[in-house]
Coordinates of C-alpha atoms and ligand atoms in Angstrom, one line a residue:
X1367 CA 10.0 27.8 5.9
X1368 CA 7.0 26.2 7.5
X1369 CA 7.5 23.2 9.8
X1370 CA 5.0 20.3 9.6
X1371 CA 5.0 16.8 11.1
X1372 CA 3.6 14.9 8.1
X1373 CA 3.2 16.0 4.5
X1374 CA 1.0 14.0 2.2
X1375 CA 1.5 14.7 -1.5
X1376 CA -1.6 14.0 -3.6
X1377 CA -5.2 14.0 -2.5
X1378 CA -6.6 11.0 -4.3
X1379 CA -8.1 8.0 -2.5
X1380 CA -4.6 7.1 -1.2
X1381 CA -3.6 10.6 -0.1
X1382 CA -6.7 11.9 1.5
X1383 CA -7.4 8.7 3.4
X1384 CA -3.7 8.6 4.6
X1385 CA -3.9 12.3 5.7
X1386 CA -7.1 11.8 7.7
X1387 CA -5.7 8.6 9.4
X1388 CA -2.4 10.3 10.2
X1389 CA -4.2 13.2 11.7
X1390 CA -6.5 10.9 13.8
X1391 CA -3.4 9.2 15.0
X1392 CA -2.0 12.5 16.4
X1393 CA 0.1 13.9 13.5
X1394 CA 0.0 17.5 12.4
X1395 CA -0.8 17.0 8.7
X1396 CA -0.6 19.1 5.5
X1397 CA -1.9 17.7 2.2
X1398 CA -0.6 19.2 -1.0
X1399 CA -2.6 18.9 -4.2
X1400 CA -1.8 20.5 -7.6
X1401 CA -5.2 19.9 -9.2
X1402 CA -8.6 19.0 -7.6
X1403 CA -9.1 17.3 -4.3
X1404 CA -10.1 13.7 -4.6
X1405 CA -7.5 12.8 -7.3
X1406 CA -8.2 10.8 -10.4
X1407 CA -10.8 8.6 -8.7
X1408 CA -13.2 11.4 -7.8
X1409 CA -12.6 13.7 -10.7
X1410 CA -11.8 11.7 -13.8
X1411 CA -11.9 8.0 -12.8
X1412 CA -14.0 5.7 -10.7
X1413 CA -16.9 8.1 -9.9
X1414 CA -17.6 9.9 -13.2
X1415 CA -17.2 6.6 -15.1
X1416 CA -19.7 5.0 -12.7
X1417 CA -22.1 7.9 -13.2
X1418 CA -22.0 7.4 -17.0
X1419 CA -22.4 3.7 -16.6
X1420 CA -25.4 4.2 -14.3
X1421 CA -27.0 6.5 -16.8
X1422 CA -26.5 3.8 -19.4
X1423 CA -28.2 1.2 -17.2
X1424 CA -31.2 3.4 -16.6
X1425 CA -31.5 4.0 -20.3
X1426 CA -31.2 0.3 -21.1
X1427 CA -33.8 -0.7 -18.4
X1428 CA -36.2 1.9 -19.8
X1429 CA -35.7 0.9 -23.4
X1430 CA -35.6 -2.9 -23.1
X1431 CA -38.2 -3.9 -20.6
X1432 CA -41.0 -4.9 -22.9
X1433 CA -40.9 -8.5 -21.6
X1434 CA -41.7 -7.0 -18.1
X1435 CA -44.6 -5.1 -19.7
X1436 CA -43.0 -1.7 -20.0
X1437 CA -43.4 -0.3 -23.5
X1438 CA -41.4 2.9 -23.8
X1439 CA -41.9 4.3 -27.3
X1440 CA -39.8 7.5 -27.1
X1441 CA -36.7 7.4 -25.0
X1442 CA -34.1 10.0 -25.7
X1443 CA -30.7 10.9 -24.3
X1444 CA -29.9 14.5 -23.6
X1445 CA -26.2 14.2 -23.3
X1446 CA -25.6 17.8 -22.1
X1447 CA -27.9 16.9 -19.1
X1448 CA -26.1 13.6 -18.7
X1449 CA -22.8 15.5 -18.4
X1450 CA -24.4 17.9 -16.0
X1451 CA -25.6 15.0 -13.8
X1452 CA -22.1 13.4 -13.9
X1453 CA -20.4 16.7 -13.1
X1454 CA -22.8 17.3 -10.2
X1455 CA -21.9 13.9 -8.7
X1456 CA -18.2 14.7 -9.0
X1457 CA -18.7 18.1 -7.4
X1458 CA -20.6 16.7 -4.4
X1459 CA -17.9 14.1 -3.8
X1460 CA -15.1 16.6 -4.1
X1461 CA -16.9 18.8 -1.6
X1462 CA -17.3 15.8 0.7
X1463 CA -13.5 15.1 0.6
X1464 CA -12.8 18.8 1.4
X1465 CA -15.2 18.6 4.3
X1466 CA -13.7 15.4 5.6
X1467 CA -10.1 16.9 5.5
X1468 CA -11.3 20.0 7.3
X1469 CA -13.2 18.2 10.0
X1470 CA -10.1 16.0 10.6
X1471 CA -7.8 19.1 11.0
X1472 CA -5.8 18.4 7.8
X1473 CA -4.5 21.6 6.2
X1474 CA -4.9 21.7 2.4
X1475 CA -2.2 23.5 0.4
X1476 CA -2.8 24.0 -3.4
X1477 CA 0.3 23.7 -5.6
X1478 CA 2.8 21.3 -7.1
X1479 CA 5.3 19.6 -4.7
X1480 CA 9.0 19.2 -5.5
X1481 CA 11.6 17.6 -3.2
X1482 CA 14.6 19.7 -2.1
X1483 CA 15.8 16.9 0.2
X1484 CA 14.1 14.0 2.1
X1485 CA 12.7 16.4 4.7
X1486 CA 12.1 19.5 2.6
X1487 CA 9.4 20.0 0.0
X1488 CA 8.9 23.1 -2.1
X1489 CA 5.3 23.9 -3.2
X1490 CA 4.8 26.0 -6.3
X1491 CA 1.5 27.4 -7.4
X1492 CA 0.5 30.2 -9.8
X1493 CA 1.4 33.1 -7.5
X1494 CA 3.7 31.9 -4.9
X1495 CA 6.3 29.4 -3.7
X1496 CA 6.5 28.0 -0.1
X1497 CA 8.9 25.6 1.5
X1498 CA 8.0 23.1 4.1
X1499 CA 10.2 21.0 6.3
X1500 CA 8.7 17.8 7.7
X1501 CA 9.5 14.6 9.6
X1502 CA 7.5 12.3 7.3
X1503 CA 6.1 12.3 3.8
X1504 CA 3.4 10.1 2.3
X1505 CA 3.7 10.2 -1.5
X1506 CA 0.4 9.5 -3.2
X1507 CA 0.8 11.2 -6.6
X1508 CA -1.1 8.6 -8.6
X1509 CA -0.9 8.0 -12.3
X1510 CA -1.8 9.3 -15.8
X1511 CA -2.8 7.7 -19.1
X1512 CA 0.0 6.2 -21.3
X1513 CA 0.1 7.5 -24.8
X1514 CA 1.0 5.2 -27.8
X1515 CA 3.7 7.0 -29.8
X1516 CA 1.6 6.9 -33.1
X1517 CA -1.5 8.1 -31.3
X1518 CA -0.8 11.4 -29.7
X1519 CA -3.8 12.7 -27.8
X1520 CA -5.8 15.3 -29.8
X1521 CA -9.5 16.4 -30.0
X1522 CA -10.4 13.0 -31.5
X1523 CA -7.6 10.8 -30.2
X1524 CA -8.7 10.7 -26.5
X1525 CA -7.8 9.2 -23.2
X1526 CA -10.1 8.2 -20.4
X1527 CA -10.5 11.8 -19.2
X1528 CA -11.4 12.9 -22.8
X1529 CA -13.9 10.0 -23.0
X1530 CA -15.6 11.1 -19.7
X1531 CA -15.9 14.7 -20.9
X1532 CA -17.3 14.2 -24.4
X1533 CA -20.0 16.6 -25.4
X1534 CA -21.8 14.1 -27.6
X1535 CA -22.4 10.4 -27.8
X1536 CA -20.2 9.3 -30.6
X1537 CA -21.9 7.5 -33.5
X1538 CA -18.8 5.3 -33.7
X1539 CA -16.1 4.8 -31.1
X1540 CA -12.9 2.7 -31.4
X1541 CA -11.3 1.7 -28.1
X1542 CA -7.7 0.6 -28.1
X1543 CA -7.0 -1.6 -25.1
X1544 CA -9.4 -4.1 -23.6
X1545 CA -8.5 -3.7 -19.9
X1546 CA -11.1 -2.8 -17.4
X1547 CA -11.0 1.0 -18.1
X1548 CA -11.4 0.5 -21.9
X1549 CA -14.0 -2.2 -21.5
X1550 CA -16.1 -0.3 -19.0
X1551 CA -16.0 2.9 -21.0
X1552 CA -16.6 1.1 -24.3
X1553 CA -19.5 -0.8 -22.8
X1554 CA -21.0 2.5 -21.3
X1555 CA -20.9 4.3 -24.7
X1556 CA -22.4 1.2 -26.5
X1557 CA -25.3 1.3 -24.0
X1558 CA -25.7 5.0 -24.7
X1559 CA -25.9 4.3 -28.4
X1560 CA -22.4 4.2 -29.9
X1561 CA -21.2 1.6 -32.3
X1562 CA -18.1 0.4 -30.5
X1563 CA -15.0 -1.6 -31.6
X1564 CA -12.5 -2.7 -29.0
X1565 CA -9.1 -3.5 -30.3
X1566 CA -7.0 -5.6 -27.9
X1567 CA -3.4 -6.7 -28.4
X1568 CA -3.6 -9.8 -26.1
X1569 CA -5.4 -13.1 -26.5
X1570 CA -8.5 -11.7 -24.8
X1571 CA -10.0 -8.6 -23.1
X1572 CA -10.0 -8.3 -19.3
X1573 CA -7.0 -10.6 -19.1
X1574 CA -6.7 -10.4 -15.3
X1575 CA -10.1 -12.1 -14.8
X1576 CA -11.1 -15.7 -14.9
X1577 CA -11.9 -16.8 -18.5
X1578 CA -15.3 -18.3 -17.6
X1579 CA -16.3 -14.9 -16.2
X1580 CA -15.1 -12.8 -19.2
X1581 CA -17.1 -15.1 -21.6
X1582 CA -20.3 -13.8 -19.9
X1583 CA -19.2 -10.2 -20.3
X1584 CA -18.2 -10.8 -23.9
X1585 CA -21.7 -12.2 -24.6
X1586 CA -23.1 -9.0 -23.0
X1587 CA -20.9 -6.8 -25.2
X1588 CA -22.0 -8.8 -28.3
X1589 CA -25.6 -8.1 -27.3
X1590 CA -24.9 -4.4 -27.3
X1591 CA -23.3 -4.8 -30.8
X1592 CA -19.7 -4.2 -29.6
X1593 CA -17.1 -5.7 -31.9
X1594 CA -14.1 -7.2 -30.0
X1595 CA -11.0 -7.7 -32.0
X1596 CA -8.2 -9.6 -30.1
X1597 CA -4.6 -10.4 -31.1
X1598 CA -4.6 -7.0 -32.9
X1599 CA -2.0 -4.3 -32.9
X1600 CA -2.9 -0.7 -33.4
X1601 CA -0.7 0.9 -36.0
X1602 CA -1.7 4.5 -36.6
X1603 CA -4.5 7.0 -37.0
X1604 CA -5.5 9.5 -39.6
X1605 CA -7.5 12.4 -38.2
X1606 CA -9.9 14.7 -40.0
X1607 CA -12.2 17.5 -38.7
X1608 CA -15.0 15.0 -38.2
X1609 CA -13.4 11.7 -37.3
X1610 CA -10.5 9.2 -37.4
X1611 CA -9.5 6.2 -39.4
X1612 CA -7.6 3.7 -37.2
X1613 CA -5.2 1.2 -38.8
X1614 CA -4.5 -2.0 -37.1
X1615 CA -3.0 -5.4 -37.8
X1616 CA -4.9 -8.6 -37.1
X1617 CA -4.3 -12.1 -38.4
X1618 CA -1.4 -10.9 -40.6
X1619 CA -3.6 -8.4 -42.4
X1620 CA -3.7 -4.6 -42.2
X1621 CA -7.3 -3.4 -41.4
X1622 CA -8.9 0.0 -41.0
X1623 CA -11.9 1.1 -39.0
X1624 CA -13.5 4.6 -39.1
X1625 CA -14.9 6.3 -36.0
X1626 CA -15.7 9.7 -34.5
X1627 CA -13.2 9.2 -31.8
X1628 CA -10.5 6.7 -30.8
X1629 CA -10.1 6.1 -27.1
X1630 CA -6.6 4.9 -25.9
X1631 CA -6.7 2.9 -22.7
X1632 CA -3.4 0.9 -22.8
X1633 CA -2.4 1.5 -19.2
X1634 CA -1.4 4.3 -16.8
X1635 CA 2.1 5.6 -15.9
X1636 CA 3.0 6.5 -12.3
X1637 CA 3.5 10.2 -11.5
X1638 CA 7.0 9.8 -10.1
X1639 CA 8.9 12.0 -12.6
X1640 CA 9.7 15.7 -12.4
X1641 CA 9.5 16.0 -8.6
X1642 CA 13.1 15.5 -7.5
X1643 CA 12.7 11.9 -6.4
X1644 CA 15.8 10.6 -8.2
X1645 CA 17.8 13.5 -6.9
X1646 CA 17.0 12.7 -3.3
X1647 CA 18.0 9.0 -3.8
X1648 CA 14.6 7.2 -3.8
X1649 CA 14.8 3.7 -5.2
X1650 CA 12.7 2.9 -8.2
X1651 CA 11.3 -0.5 -9.3
X1652 CA 10.5 -0.9 -13.0
X1653 CA 8.3 1.3 -15.1
X1654 CA 8.6 4.3 -12.8
X1655 CA 7.1 2.6 -9.8
X1656 CA 8.7 3.1 -6.4
X1657 CA 10.1 0.3 -4.3
X1658 CA 8.5 0.0 -0.9
X1659 CA 8.5 -2.5 2.0
X1660 CA 5.4 -4.1 3.7
X1661 CA 4.7 -0.8 5.5
X1662 CA 4.8 1.1 2.2
X1663 CA 8.1 2.7 3.3
X1664 CA 10.6 3.6 0.6
X1665 CA 14.4 3.1 1.0
X1666 CA 14.4 6.6 2.6
X1667 CA 12.9 5.8 6.0
X1668 CA 10.8 8.9 6.5
X1669 CA 9.2 8.7 3.0
X1670 CA 6.3 6.4 2.3
X1671 CA 4.6 5.7 -1.1
X1672 CA 1.1 4.4 -1.8
X1673 CA -1.5 3.8 -4.5
X1674 CA -0.8 3.8 -8.2
X1675 CA 2.9 4.7 -7.8
X1676 CA 3.8 1.3 -6.2
X1677 CA 3.3 -2.3 -7.5
X1678 CA 0.0 -4.0 -7.6
X1679 CA -3.4 -3.3 -9.2
X1680 CA -4.2 0.4 -9.8
X1681 CA -7.3 0.5 -7.7
X1682 CA -8.7 3.2 -5.4
X1683 CA -9.4 1.0 -2.5
X1684 CA -5.9 -0.5 -2.6
X1685 CA -4.5 3.1 -2.5
X1686 CA -6.7 3.9 0.6
X1687 CA -5.8 0.7 2.3
X1688 CA -2.1 1.4 1.8
X1689 CA -2.6 5.0 3.0
X1690 CA -3.9 3.7 6.3
X1691 CA -1.0 1.3 6.7
X1692 CA 1.5 4.1 6.0
X1693 CA -0.2 6.4 8.5
X1694 CA -0.2 3.7 11.1
X1695 CA 3.5 3.0 10.4
X1696 CA 4.3 6.7 10.9
X1697 CA 2.4 6.5 14.2
X1698 CA 4.8 3.7 15.3
X1699 CA 2.3 0.8 14.8
X1700 CA 3.4 -2.5 13.4
X1701 CA 0.7 -2.6 10.6
X1702 CA 1.8 -4.3 7.3
X1703 CA -0.1 -4.8 4.0
X1704 CA -1.9 -8.0 3.3
X1705 CA -3.4 -8.0 -0.2
X1706 CA -5.3 -11.3 -0.2
X1707 CA -8.7 -9.9 0.5
X1708 CA -8.5 -6.9 -1.8
X1709 CA -11.3 -7.2 -4.3
X1710 CA -11.2 -6.1 -8.0
X1711 CA -14.4 -5.1 -9.8
X1712 CA -15.1 -4.4 -13.4
X1713 CA -18.4 -2.4 -13.9
X1714 CA -19.3 -4.0 -17.2
X1715 CA -22.7 -5.5 -18.1
X1716 CA -22.9 -7.8 -16.2
X1717 CA -20.4 -6.8 -13.5
X1718 CA -17.3 -8.9 -12.7
X1719 CA -15.8 -9.1 -9.3
X1720 CA -13.1 -11.2 -7.8
X1721 CA -11.3 -11.5 -4.4
X1722 CA -8.5 -13.8 -3.3
X1723 CA -7.4 -16.7 -5.4
X1724 CA -8.9 -17.9 -8.7
X1725 CA -8.9 -21.7 -9.0
X1726 CA -6.3 -21.4 -11.7
X1727 CA -3.9 -19.2 -9.7
X1728 CA -4.3 -21.3 -6.5
X1729 CA -3.4 -24.5 -8.5
X1730 CA -0.5 -22.7 -10.2
X1731 CA 0.9 -21.8 -6.8
X1732 CA 0.7 -25.5 -5.7
X1733 CA -2.3 -25.2 -3.5
X1734 CA -4.8 -28.1 -3.3
X1735 CA -8.2 -26.5 -3.8
X1736 CA -11.7 -27.3 -4.9
X1737 CA -14.1 -25.0 -6.6
X1738 CA -17.8 -24.9 -7.2
X1739 CA -20.2 -22.6 -9.1
X1740 CA -23.9 -21.7 -8.7
X1741 CA -25.8 -19.8 -11.5
X1742 CA -27.9 -16.7 -11.1
X1743 CA -30.5 -18.3 -13.4
X1744 CA -31.5 -20.6 -10.5
X1745 CA -32.1 -17.7 -8.1
X1746 CA -35.5 -16.3 -7.6
X1747 CA -34.4 -12.6 -7.1
X1748 CA -32.3 -12.7 -10.2
X1749 CA -35.2 -14.0 -12.2
X1750 CA -37.5 -11.3 -10.8
X1751 CA -34.9 -8.7 -11.7
X1752 CA -34.6 -10.2 -15.2
X1753 CA -30.9 -10.5 -14.6
X1754 CA -30.2 -14.2 -14.9
X1755 CA -26.8 -14.2 -16.5
X1756 CA -23.7 -15.2 -14.5
X1757 CA -22.6 -17.2 -11.6
X1758 CA -20.8 -17.2 -8.3
X1759 CA -17.7 -19.4 -8.0
X1760 CA -16.0 -20.2 -4.7
X1761 CA -12.6 -21.6 -4.2
X1762 CA -11.6 -23.4 -1.0
X1763 CA -8.7 -25.3 0.5
X1764 CA -9.2 -29.0 0.0
X1765 CA -8.1 -30.1 3.5
X1766 CA -10.4 -27.9 5.6
X1767 CA -12.7 -25.9 3.3
X1768 CA -11.0 -22.6 4.1
X1769 CA -12.3 -20.0 1.6
X1770 CA -9.4 -18.7 -0.4
X1771 CA -11.1 -17.0 -3.3
X1772 CA -14.4 -15.9 -4.9
X1773 CA -15.4 -14.8 -8.3
X1774 CA -18.8 -13.3 -9.2
X1775 CA -20.1 -12.4 -12.6
X1776 CA -23.6 -11.1 -12.7
X1777 CA -25.9 -8.3 -11.6
X1778 CA -24.9 -6.8 -8.2
X1779 CA -21.4 -8.6 -8.3
X1780 CA -19.8 -5.3 -7.2
X1781 CA -21.8 -5.3 -3.9
X1782 CA -21.9 -9.1 -3.4
X1783 CA -18.1 -9.4 -3.4
X1784 CA -17.8 -7.5 -0.1
X1785 CA -19.3 -10.5 1.8
X1786 CA -16.6 -12.8 0.3
X1787 CA -13.9 -10.3 1.1
X1788 CA -15.0 -10.3 4.7
X1789 CA -15.2 -14.1 4.8
X1790 CA -11.6 -14.3 3.5
X1791 CA -10.3 -11.6 5.9
X1792 CA -12.0 -13.4 8.8
X1793 CA -10.5 -16.8 7.7
X1794 CA -14.0 -18.3 7.3
X1795 CA -14.7 -21.7 5.8
X1796 CA -17.2 -22.6 3.1
X1797 CA -19.2 -24.2 5.8
X1798 CA -19.5 -20.8 7.6
X1799 CA -20.9 -19.3 4.4
X1800 CA -23.4 -22.1 3.9
X1801 CA -24.5 -21.8 7.5
X1802 CA -25.0 -18.1 7.2
X1803 CA -28.8 -17.5 6.7
X1804 CA -29.2 -15.2 3.7
X1805 CA -32.5 -13.3 3.4
X1806 CA -34.9 -14.6 0.7
X1807 CA -35.2 -13.7 -2.1
X1808 CA -31.8 -12.0 -2.6
X1809 CA -28.9 -12.3 -4.9
X1810 CA -26.8 -13.1 -1.9
X1811 CA -28.4 -16.5 -1.8
X1812 CA -26.4 -17.4 -4.9
X1813 CA -23.3 -17.2 -2.7
X1814 CA -24.8 -19.5 -0.1
X1815 CA -25.9 -22.0 -2.7
X1816 CA -22.3 -22.0 -4.2
X1817 CA -21.0 -22.7 -0.7
X1818 CA -23.5 -25.6 -0.4
X1819 CA -22.3 -27.0 -3.7
X1820 CA -18.7 -26.7 -2.7
X1821 CA -19.3 -28.4 0.7
X1822 CA -20.8 -31.3 -1.3
X1823 CA -17.7 -31.5 -3.5
X1824 CA -15.4 -31.2 -0.4
X1825 CA -17.5 -34.0 1.2
X1826 CA -17.9 -31.8 4.3
X1827 CA -21.1 -32.4 6.3
X1828 CA -22.3 -29.0 7.7
X1829 CA -24.4 -30.8 10.3
X1830 CA -21.3 -32.3 12.1
Ligands
LIG2810 C1 -11.6 6.0 -16.0 C2 -11.1 5.4 -14.8 C3 -12.0 4.6 -14.0 C4 -11.5 4.0 -12.8 N1 -12.4 3.2 -12.1 C5 -12.0 2.6 -11.0 C6 -12.9 1.9 -10.2 O1 -14.1 1.7 -10.5 N2 -12.5 1.3 -9.0 C7 -11.2 1.5 -8.6 O2 -10.8 1.0 -7.5 N3 -10.3 2.2 -9.3 C8 -10.7 2.8 -10.5 N4 -9.8 3.6 -11.2 C9 -8.4 3.7 -10.7 C10 -8.3 4.7 -9.6 O3 -8.9 5.9 -10.0 C11 -6.9 4.8 -9.1 O4 -6.4 3.6 -8.8 C12 -6.8 5.7 -7.9 O5 -7.3 7.0 -8.2 C13 -5.4 5.9 -7.4 O6 -5.4 6.6 -6.3 P1 -4.0 7.5 -5.8 O7 -4.4 8.1 -4.5 O8 -2.9 6.6 -5.9 O9 -3.8 8.6 -6.9 P2 -4.8 9.6 -7.7 O10 -6.2 9.4 -7.5 O11 -4.2 9.5 -9.1 O12 -4.4 11.0 -7.1 C14 -3.1 11.5 -7.2 C15 -3.2 13.0 -6.9 O13 -1.9 13.5 -6.8 C16 -1.8 14.8 -7.4 N5 -0.4 15.1 -7.7 C17 0.4 14.4 -8.5 N6 1.7 14.9 -8.5 C18 1.6 16.0 -7.6 C19 2.6 16.9 -7.1 N7 3.9 16.9 -7.6 N8 2.2 17.8 -6.2 C20 0.9 17.8 -5.8 N9 0.0 17.0 -6.2 C21 0.3 16.1 -7.1 C22 -2.7 14.7 -8.6 O14 -3.1 15.9 -9.1 C23 -3.8 13.8 -8.1 O15 -4.9 14.6 -7.6 C24 -10.2 4.2 -12.4 C25 -9.3 5.0 -13.1 C26 -9.8 5.6 -14.3 C27 -8.8 6.4 -15.1

């Protein structure tokens, strides 16, 4: 039996950040990981998907820049090399996580963790079993793809991990589920040359985002030849050696679409089963998620849960943020979570990013707000980049101009949203943003212009 102060289970962006923070705050920490360090995010999520998306962007820029005077007659994709590039990016990042844990004195234990009681964890790996006793546990075991009963995963019925590891660019790809993972991967393969069909059960794809924004993305998908079918329900799949035929229902009719692969992205299930959590009396919320308080503490006071296994959007930076709060709570600090300034980004073409309230949600919650937009098409840098689609929309409280939300659709949205997150976190007003001098010519000026437009609507005089 080995005694430890704090055990972290899972080394994704929640777990490894929590482990480092706990160690920096004076805890003796062991992190347990059954697969690769870095979790879903580094190995089969955020990073490899963004590597493929970046390759697609580079290809598109090379192929379609004739209006900028670049005439590329032969542009080919060597997908084996693309995969080597992507795997290299993952390897470097995983090595970086390992280095960070080491330099912060966190011990890494390889194996699968199972609870004996609230203070005892058994770790099983291929050749041994070891038992640890501890004062505190941070659970960060993440999530895995949900399977649809009539679409069991096979060689050609794939999940996001399968899609990231294909050895060829499919001629045809069907994506079931138009959430951000399905839309990003569908868009990436369309850019790389696949004929893509997205089948979505709801009224629209990317349902969590503002409708005005998703329209811009849908236009971008159409330009790539992606077919988006909404209000459709996937019924079944016939698989042969060379492909699949997917049956779905849409508008009261049964339809079929052929493809090389069908990618299922209908959500992710928390990894909270098969590790003794029910047996030790942890309280669950619905769908396998764990119940926690504002410090990410479960009903068992020495066990914390963070990331994809608790409520809220399944995002890497949310997991890391919660990891820091849990580590601080263990160290006796009074930190609590505040989710308002957590951004969400979808790396489509163009990108979507949102932080804080949308105008619709603010109004639905009874807030009196005003909103204003400014288009990228009126920004010099966007024109120079040949990236004029999209806009920045800001939402502010009517009484005093306090910024409560921002939505950006356009080139660079994923980077630009950080400024708006900072402004919300620091309780800044629209006036503060309008008065912040942004370098010219930059995409950031669109934000400043949107702030000016909103000041005008709010009838606030920035010179007073
Ligand atoms: C294709 C794809 C793209 C994505 N893109 C983005 C993006 O761009 N931005 C973003 O913010 N999010 C993105 N996400 C979501 C993001 O990856 C997750 O929200 C994030 O990884 C959750 O972090 P986590 O620490 O909760 O868990 P995970 O990253 O899932 O890590 C959990 C770890 O726990 C380990 N584990 C599980 N059970 C045990 C056990 N019993 N014993 C030991 N170890 C165990 C697992 O092996 C895993 O390594 C993407 C996800 C996917 C699938």
